[in-house]
Coordinates of N, CA and C in Angstrom, one line a residue:
X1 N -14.4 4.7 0.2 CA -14.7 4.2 -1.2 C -16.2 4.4 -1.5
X2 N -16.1 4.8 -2.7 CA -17.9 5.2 -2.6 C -17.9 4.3 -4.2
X3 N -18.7 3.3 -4.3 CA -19.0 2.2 -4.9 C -20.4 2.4 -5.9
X4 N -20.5 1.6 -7.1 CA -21.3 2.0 -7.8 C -22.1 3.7 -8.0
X5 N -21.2 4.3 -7.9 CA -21.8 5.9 -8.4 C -23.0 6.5 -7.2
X6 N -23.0 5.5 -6.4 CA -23.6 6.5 -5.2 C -23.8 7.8 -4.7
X7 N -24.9 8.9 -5.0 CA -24.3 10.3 -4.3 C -24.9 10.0 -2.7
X8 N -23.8 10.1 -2.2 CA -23.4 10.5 -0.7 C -23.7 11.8 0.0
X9 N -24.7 12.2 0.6 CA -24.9 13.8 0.8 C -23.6 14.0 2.3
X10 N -23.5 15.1 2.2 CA -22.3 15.6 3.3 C -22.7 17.4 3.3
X11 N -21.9 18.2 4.4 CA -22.3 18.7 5.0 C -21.1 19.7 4.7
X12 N -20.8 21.2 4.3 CA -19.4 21.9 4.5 C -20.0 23.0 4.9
X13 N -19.4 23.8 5.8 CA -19.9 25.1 6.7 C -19.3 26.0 5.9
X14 N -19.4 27.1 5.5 CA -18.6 28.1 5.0 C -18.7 28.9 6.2
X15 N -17.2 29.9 6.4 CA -17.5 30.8 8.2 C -18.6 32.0 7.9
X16 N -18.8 32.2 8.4 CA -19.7 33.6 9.0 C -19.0 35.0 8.8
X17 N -19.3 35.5 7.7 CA -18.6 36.4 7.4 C -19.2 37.5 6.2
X18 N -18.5 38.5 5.6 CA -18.7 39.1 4.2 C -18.0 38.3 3.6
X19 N -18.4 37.9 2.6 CA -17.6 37.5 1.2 C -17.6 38.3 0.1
X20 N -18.3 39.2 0.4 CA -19.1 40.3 -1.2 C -17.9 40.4 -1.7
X21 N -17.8 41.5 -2.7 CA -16.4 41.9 -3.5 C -16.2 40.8 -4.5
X22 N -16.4 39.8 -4.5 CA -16.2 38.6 -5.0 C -14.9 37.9 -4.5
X23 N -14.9 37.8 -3.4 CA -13.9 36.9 -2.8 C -14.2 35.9 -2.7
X24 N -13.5 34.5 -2.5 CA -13.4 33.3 -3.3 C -13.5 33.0 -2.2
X25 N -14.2 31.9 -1.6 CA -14.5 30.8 -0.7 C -13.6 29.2 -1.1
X26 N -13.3 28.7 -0.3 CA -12.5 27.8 0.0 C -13.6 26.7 0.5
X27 N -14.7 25.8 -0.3 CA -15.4 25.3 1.0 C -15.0 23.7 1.4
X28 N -14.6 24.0 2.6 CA -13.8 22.4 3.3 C -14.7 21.5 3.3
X29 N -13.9 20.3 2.8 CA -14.8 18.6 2.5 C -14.4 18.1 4.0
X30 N -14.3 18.7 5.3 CA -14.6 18.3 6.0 C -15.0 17.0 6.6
X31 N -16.2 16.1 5.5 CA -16.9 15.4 5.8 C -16.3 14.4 5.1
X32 N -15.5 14.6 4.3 CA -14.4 13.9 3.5 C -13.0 13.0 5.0
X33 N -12.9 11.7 4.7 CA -11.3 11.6 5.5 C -10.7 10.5 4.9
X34 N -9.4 10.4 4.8 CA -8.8 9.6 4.6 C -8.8 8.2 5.2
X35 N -9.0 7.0 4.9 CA -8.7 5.9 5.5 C -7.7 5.5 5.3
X36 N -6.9 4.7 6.7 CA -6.2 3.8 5.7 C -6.5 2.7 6.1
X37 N -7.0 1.5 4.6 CA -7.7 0.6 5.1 C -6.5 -0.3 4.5
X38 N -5.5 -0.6 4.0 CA -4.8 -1.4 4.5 C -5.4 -2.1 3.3
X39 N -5.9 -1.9 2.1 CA -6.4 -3.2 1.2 C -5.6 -2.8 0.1
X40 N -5.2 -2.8 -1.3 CA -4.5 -1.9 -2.1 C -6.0 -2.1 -3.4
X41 N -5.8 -0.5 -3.6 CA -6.8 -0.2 -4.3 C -6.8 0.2 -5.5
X42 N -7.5 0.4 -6.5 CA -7.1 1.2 -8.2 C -7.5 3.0 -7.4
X43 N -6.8 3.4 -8.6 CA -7.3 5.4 -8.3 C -8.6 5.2 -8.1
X44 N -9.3 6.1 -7.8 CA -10.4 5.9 -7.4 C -11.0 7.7 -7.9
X45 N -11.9 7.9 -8.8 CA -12.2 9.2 -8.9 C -13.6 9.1 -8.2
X46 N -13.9 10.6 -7.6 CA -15.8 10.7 -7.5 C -15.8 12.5 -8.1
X47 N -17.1 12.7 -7.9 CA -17.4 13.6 -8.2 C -18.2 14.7 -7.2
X48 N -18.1 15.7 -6.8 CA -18.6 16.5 -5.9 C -19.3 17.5 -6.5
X49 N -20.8 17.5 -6.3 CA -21.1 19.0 -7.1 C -22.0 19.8 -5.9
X50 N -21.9 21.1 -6.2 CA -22.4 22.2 -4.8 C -23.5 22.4 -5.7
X51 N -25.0 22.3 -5.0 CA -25.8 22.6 -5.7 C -26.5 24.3 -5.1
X52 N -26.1 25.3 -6.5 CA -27.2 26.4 -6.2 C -28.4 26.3 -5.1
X53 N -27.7 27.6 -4.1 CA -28.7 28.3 -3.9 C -28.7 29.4 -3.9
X54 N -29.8 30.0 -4.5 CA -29.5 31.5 -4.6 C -30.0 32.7 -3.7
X55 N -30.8 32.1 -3.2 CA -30.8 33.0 -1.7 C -30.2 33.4 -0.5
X56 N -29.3 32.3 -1.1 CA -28.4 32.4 -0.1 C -27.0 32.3 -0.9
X57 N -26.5 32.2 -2.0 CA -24.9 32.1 -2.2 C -25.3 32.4 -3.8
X58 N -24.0 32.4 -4.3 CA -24.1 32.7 -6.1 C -22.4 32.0 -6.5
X59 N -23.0 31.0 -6.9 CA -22.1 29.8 -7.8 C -21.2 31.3 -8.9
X60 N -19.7 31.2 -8.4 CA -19.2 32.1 -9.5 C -17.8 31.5 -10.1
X61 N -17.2 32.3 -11.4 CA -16.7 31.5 -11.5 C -15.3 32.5 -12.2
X62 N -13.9 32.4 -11.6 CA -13.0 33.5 -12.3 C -12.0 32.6 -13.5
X63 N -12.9 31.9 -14.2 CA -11.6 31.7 -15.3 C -12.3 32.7 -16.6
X64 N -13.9 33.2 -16.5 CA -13.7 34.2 -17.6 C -14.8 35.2 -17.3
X65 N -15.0 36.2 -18.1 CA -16.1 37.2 -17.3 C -17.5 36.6 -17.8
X66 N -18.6 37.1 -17.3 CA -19.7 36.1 -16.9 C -19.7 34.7 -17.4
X67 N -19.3 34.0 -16.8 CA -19.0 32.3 -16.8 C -20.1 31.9 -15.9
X68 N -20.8 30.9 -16.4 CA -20.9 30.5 -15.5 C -20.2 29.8 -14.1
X69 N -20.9 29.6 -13.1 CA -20.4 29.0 -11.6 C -19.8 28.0 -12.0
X70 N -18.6 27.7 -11.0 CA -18.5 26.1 -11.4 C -18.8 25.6 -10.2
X71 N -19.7 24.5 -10.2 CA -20.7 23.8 -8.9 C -20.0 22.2 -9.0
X72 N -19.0 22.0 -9.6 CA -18.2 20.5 -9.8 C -17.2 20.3 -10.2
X73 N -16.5 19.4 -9.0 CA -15.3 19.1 -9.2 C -14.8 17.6 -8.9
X74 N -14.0 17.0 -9.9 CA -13.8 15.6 -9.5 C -12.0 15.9 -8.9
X75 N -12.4 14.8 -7.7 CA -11.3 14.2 -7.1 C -10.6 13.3 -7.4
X76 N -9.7 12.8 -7.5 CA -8.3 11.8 -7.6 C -8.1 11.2 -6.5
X77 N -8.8 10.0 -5.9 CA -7.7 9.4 -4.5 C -7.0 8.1 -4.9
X78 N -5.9 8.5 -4.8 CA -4.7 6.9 -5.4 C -4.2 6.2 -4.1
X79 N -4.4 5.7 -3.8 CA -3.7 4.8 -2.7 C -2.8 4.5 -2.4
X80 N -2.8 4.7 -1.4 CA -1.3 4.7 -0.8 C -0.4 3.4 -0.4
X81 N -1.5 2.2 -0.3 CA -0.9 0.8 -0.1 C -0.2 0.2 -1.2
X82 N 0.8 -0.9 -0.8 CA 1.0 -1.6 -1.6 C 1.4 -3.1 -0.9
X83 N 2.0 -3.9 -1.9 CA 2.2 -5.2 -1.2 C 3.7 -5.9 -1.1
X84 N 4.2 -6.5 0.1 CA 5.2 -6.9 0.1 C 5.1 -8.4 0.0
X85 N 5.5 -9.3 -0.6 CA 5.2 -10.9 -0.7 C 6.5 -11.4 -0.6
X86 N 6.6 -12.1 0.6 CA 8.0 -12.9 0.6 C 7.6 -13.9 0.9
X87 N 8.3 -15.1 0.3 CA 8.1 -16.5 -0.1 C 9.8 -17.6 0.4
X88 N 9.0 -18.0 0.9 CA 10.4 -19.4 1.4 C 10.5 -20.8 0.3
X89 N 11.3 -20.8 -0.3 CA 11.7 -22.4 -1.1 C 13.0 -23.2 -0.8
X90 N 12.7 -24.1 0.4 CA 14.0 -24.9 1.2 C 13.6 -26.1 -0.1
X91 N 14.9 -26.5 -0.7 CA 15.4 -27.5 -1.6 C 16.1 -28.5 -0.8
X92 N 15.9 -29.7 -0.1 CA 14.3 -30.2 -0.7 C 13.1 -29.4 0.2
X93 N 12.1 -30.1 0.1 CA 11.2 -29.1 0.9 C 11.2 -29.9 2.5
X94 N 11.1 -28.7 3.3 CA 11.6 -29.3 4.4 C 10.2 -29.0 5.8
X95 N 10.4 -29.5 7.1 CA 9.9 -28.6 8.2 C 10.3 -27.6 8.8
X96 N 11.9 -27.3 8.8 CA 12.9 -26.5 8.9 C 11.6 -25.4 8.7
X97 N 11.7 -24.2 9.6 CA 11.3 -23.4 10.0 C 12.5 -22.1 9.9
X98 N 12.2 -20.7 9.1 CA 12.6 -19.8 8.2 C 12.3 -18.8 9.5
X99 N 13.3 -18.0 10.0 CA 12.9 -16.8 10.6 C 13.6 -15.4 10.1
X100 N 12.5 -14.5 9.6 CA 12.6 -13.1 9.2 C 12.6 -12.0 10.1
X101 N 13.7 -10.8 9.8 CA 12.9 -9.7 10.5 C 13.2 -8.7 9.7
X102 N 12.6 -7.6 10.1 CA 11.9 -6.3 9.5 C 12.2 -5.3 9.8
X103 N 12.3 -4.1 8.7 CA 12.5 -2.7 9.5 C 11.0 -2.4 8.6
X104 N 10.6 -1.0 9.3 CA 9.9 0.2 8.4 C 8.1 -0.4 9.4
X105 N 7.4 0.7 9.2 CA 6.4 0.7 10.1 C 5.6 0.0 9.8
X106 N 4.8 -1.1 10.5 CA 4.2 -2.4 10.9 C 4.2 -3.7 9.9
X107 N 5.5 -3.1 9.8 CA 6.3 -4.6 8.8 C 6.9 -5.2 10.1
X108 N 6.2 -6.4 10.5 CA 6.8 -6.9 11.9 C 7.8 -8.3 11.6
X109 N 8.3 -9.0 12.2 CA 9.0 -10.4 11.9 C 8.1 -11.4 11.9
X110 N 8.5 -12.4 11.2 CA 7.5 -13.9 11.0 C 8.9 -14.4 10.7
X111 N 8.3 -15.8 10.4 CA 8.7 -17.4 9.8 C 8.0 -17.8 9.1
X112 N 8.6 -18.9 8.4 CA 8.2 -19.8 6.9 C 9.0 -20.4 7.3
X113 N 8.1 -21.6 6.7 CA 8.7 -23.1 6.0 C 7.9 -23.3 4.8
X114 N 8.8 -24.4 4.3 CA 8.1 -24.9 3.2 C 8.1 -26.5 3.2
X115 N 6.8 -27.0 3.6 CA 6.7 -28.2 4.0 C 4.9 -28.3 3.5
X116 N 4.3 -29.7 3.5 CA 2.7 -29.7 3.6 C 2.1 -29.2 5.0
X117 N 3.2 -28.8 6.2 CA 2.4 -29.1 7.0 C 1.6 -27.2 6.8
X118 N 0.2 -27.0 7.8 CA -0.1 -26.3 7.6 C 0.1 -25.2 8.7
X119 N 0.9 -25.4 9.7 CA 1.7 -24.8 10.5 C 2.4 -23.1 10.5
X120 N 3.0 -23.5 9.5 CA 3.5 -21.6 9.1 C 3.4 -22.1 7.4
X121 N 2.7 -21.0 6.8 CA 2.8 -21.2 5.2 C 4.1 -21.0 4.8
X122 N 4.1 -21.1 3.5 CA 5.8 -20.7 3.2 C 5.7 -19.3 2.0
X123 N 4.7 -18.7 2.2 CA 4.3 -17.1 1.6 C 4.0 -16.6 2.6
X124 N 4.2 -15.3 3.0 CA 3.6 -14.4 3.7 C 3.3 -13.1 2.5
X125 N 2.1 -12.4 3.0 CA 1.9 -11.1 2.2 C 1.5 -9.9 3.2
X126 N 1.8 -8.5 3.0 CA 2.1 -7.6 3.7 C 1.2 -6.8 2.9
X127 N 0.4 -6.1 3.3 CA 0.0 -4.6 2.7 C -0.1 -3.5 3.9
X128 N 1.0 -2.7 3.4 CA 1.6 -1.8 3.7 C 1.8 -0.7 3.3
X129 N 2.2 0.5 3.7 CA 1.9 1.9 3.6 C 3.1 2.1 2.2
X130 N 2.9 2.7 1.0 CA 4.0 3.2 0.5 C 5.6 3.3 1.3
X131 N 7.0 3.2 1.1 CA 7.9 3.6 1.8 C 8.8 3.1 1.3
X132 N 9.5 3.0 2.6 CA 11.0 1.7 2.7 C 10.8 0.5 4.0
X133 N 10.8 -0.1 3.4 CA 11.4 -1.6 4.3 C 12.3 -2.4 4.1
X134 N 12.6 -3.3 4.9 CA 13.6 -4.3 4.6 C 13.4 -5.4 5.2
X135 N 13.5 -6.7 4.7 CA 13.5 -7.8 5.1 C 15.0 -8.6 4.9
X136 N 15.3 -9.2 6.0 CA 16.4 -10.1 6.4 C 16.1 -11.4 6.6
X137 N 16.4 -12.9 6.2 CA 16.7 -13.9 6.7 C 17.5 -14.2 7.8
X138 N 17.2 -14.9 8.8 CA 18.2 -15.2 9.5 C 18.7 -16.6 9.3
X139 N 20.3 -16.6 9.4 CA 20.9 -17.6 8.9 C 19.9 -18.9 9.5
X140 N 20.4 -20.0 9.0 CA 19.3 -21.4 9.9 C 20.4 -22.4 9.5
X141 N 21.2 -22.8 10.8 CA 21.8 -24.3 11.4 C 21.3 -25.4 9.8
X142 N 22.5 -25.7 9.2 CA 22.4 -27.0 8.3 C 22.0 -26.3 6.5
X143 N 21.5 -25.0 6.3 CA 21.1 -24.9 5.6 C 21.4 -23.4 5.2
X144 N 21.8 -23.0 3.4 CA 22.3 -21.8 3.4 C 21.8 -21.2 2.2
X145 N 21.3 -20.2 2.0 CA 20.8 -19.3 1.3 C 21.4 -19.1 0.1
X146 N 20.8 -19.5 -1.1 CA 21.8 -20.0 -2.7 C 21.1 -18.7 -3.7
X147 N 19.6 -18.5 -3.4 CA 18.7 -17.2 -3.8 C 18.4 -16.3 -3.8
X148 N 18.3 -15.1 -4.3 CA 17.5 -14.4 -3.3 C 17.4 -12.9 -4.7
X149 N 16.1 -12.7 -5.4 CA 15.8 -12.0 -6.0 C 14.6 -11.4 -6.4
X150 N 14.8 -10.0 -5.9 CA 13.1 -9.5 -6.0 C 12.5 -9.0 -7.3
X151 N 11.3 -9.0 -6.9 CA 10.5 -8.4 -8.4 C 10.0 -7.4 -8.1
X152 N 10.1 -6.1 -8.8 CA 9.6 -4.8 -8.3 C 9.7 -4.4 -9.6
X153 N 8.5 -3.6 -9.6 CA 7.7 -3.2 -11.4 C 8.5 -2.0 -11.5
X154 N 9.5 -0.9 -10.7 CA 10.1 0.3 -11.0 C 11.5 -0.2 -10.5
X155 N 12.3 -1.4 -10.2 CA 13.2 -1.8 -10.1 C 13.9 -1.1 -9.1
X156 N 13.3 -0.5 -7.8 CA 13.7 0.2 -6.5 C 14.1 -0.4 -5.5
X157 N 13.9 -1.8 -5.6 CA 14.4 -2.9 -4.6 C 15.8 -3.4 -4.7
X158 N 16.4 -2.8 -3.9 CA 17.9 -4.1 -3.8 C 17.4 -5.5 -3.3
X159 N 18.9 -6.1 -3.2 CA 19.0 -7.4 -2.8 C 20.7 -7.7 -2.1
X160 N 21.0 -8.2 -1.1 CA 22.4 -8.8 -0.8 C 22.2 -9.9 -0.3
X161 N 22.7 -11.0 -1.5 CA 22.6 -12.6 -0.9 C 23.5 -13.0 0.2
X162 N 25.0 -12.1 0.3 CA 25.7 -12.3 1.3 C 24.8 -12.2 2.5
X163 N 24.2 -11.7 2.4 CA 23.7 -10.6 4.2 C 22.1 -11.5 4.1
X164 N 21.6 -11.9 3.4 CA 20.3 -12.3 3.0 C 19.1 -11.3 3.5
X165 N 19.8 -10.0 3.3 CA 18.7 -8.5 3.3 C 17.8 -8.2 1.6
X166 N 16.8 -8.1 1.6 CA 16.2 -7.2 0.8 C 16.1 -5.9 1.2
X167 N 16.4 -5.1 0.3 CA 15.9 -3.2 0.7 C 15.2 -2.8 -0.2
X168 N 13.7 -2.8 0.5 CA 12.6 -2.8 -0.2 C 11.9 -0.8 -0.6
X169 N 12.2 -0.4 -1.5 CA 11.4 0.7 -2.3 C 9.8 0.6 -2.3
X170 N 8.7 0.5 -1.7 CA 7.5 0.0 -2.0 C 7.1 1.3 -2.8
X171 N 6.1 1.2 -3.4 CA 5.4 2.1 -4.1 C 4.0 2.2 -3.9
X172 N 2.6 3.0 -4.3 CA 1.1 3.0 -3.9 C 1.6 1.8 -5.1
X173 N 0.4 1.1 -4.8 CA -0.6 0.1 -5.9 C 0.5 -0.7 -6.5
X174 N 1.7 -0.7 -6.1 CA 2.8 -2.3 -6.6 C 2.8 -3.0 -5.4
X175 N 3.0 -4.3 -6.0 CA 3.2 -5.7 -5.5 C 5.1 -5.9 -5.8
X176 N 5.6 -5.9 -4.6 CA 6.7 -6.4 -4.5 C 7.2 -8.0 -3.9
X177 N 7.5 -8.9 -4.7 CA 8.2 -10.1 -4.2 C 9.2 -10.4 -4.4
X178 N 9.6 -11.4 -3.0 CA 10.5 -11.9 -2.8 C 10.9 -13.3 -2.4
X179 N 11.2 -14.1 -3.6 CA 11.3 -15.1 -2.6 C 12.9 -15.8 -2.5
X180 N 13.1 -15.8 -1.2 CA 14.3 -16.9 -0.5 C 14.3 -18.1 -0.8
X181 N 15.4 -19.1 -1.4 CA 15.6 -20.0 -1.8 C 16.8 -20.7 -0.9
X182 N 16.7 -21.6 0.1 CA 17.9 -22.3 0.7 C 17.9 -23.3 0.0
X183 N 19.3 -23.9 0.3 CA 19.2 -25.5 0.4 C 20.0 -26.4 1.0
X184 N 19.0 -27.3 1.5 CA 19.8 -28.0 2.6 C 21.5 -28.6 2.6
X185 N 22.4 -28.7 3.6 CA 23.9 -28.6 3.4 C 23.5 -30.0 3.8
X186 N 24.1 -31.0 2.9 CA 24.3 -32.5 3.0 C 25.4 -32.7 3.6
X187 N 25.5 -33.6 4.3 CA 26.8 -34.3 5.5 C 27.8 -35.2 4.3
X188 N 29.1 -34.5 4.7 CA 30.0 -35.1 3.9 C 30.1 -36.7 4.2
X189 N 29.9 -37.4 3.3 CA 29.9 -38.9 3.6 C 31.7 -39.4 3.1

């Protein structure tokens, strides 16, 4: 991420060769890489410009005859994260302890509760690579799953309250939630 309009100098080798004829060079941003930092981010444009030299190169340009060079070009990088938010609401609120698991790459399993204690929260948040995932409840002794509906800004997410599966669509730069709603099964008096 290159922040407040910073120019960044970097380095591109062009190979060792004839170019004459006006053959077109390709010059690699090498010095350029992708992160993945795992944060979700807005598009992000910058700008790269090759500055003349003429002793050594000649800025040219084939969209028209003597054009000038074009020595600038802006990039597009959109990001590829987004967020998964699943949330536990036990009615009433309980210590009962919520255990999830996961499919799709380093979407791992946790738990929730939803209690004051500060033990396991009753939100978890994921940022994660664009994809597919899924999250499952697993049933829990005394208490049964009455909820269960996600929010997703392109409506790509299923839901099966029987199975208490989400099948998550993620997309770059959406936030998808989910939250699980049990409630506790009272003893027939």
């Amino acid at each position: 991420t290159v922040n407040g309009g910073t120019n960044l100098p970097f380095t591109a080798t062009i190979p060792a060769r004839s170019h004459g004829g006006g053959t077109a060079v390709a010059v690699p941003l090498s010095a350029l890489a992708v992160v993945n930092d795992r944060v979700v981010e807005a598009m992000e444009n910058f700008t790269v410009t090759v500055q003349p030299n003429f002793n050594e190169y000649v800025l040219s340009s084939t969209t028209s005859c003597n054009a000038t060079g074009r020595s600038t070009a802006t990039i597009n990088i959109r990001d590829n994260d987004g967020t998964i938010r699943v949330t536990k609401d036990a009615v009433p609120n309980d210590a009962q302890d919520f255990a999830f698991t996961t499919t799709g790459a380093d979407f791992t399993a946790f738990s929730l509760d939803d209690d004051s204690n500060a033990t396991l929260p009753n939100s978890r948040d994921f940022v994660l690579n664009a994809g597919n995932y899924s999250v499952t409840e697993t049933a829990t002794s005394g208490w049964v799953l009455t909820n269960l509906v996600c929010t997703d800004p392109d409506s790509g997410t299923t839901v099966n309250l029987a199975t208490a599966l989400a099948t998550i669509d993620l997309d770059a730069g959406e936030t998808v939630a989910c939250p699980y709603t049990n409630d506790k099964i009272q003893p027939l008096t």
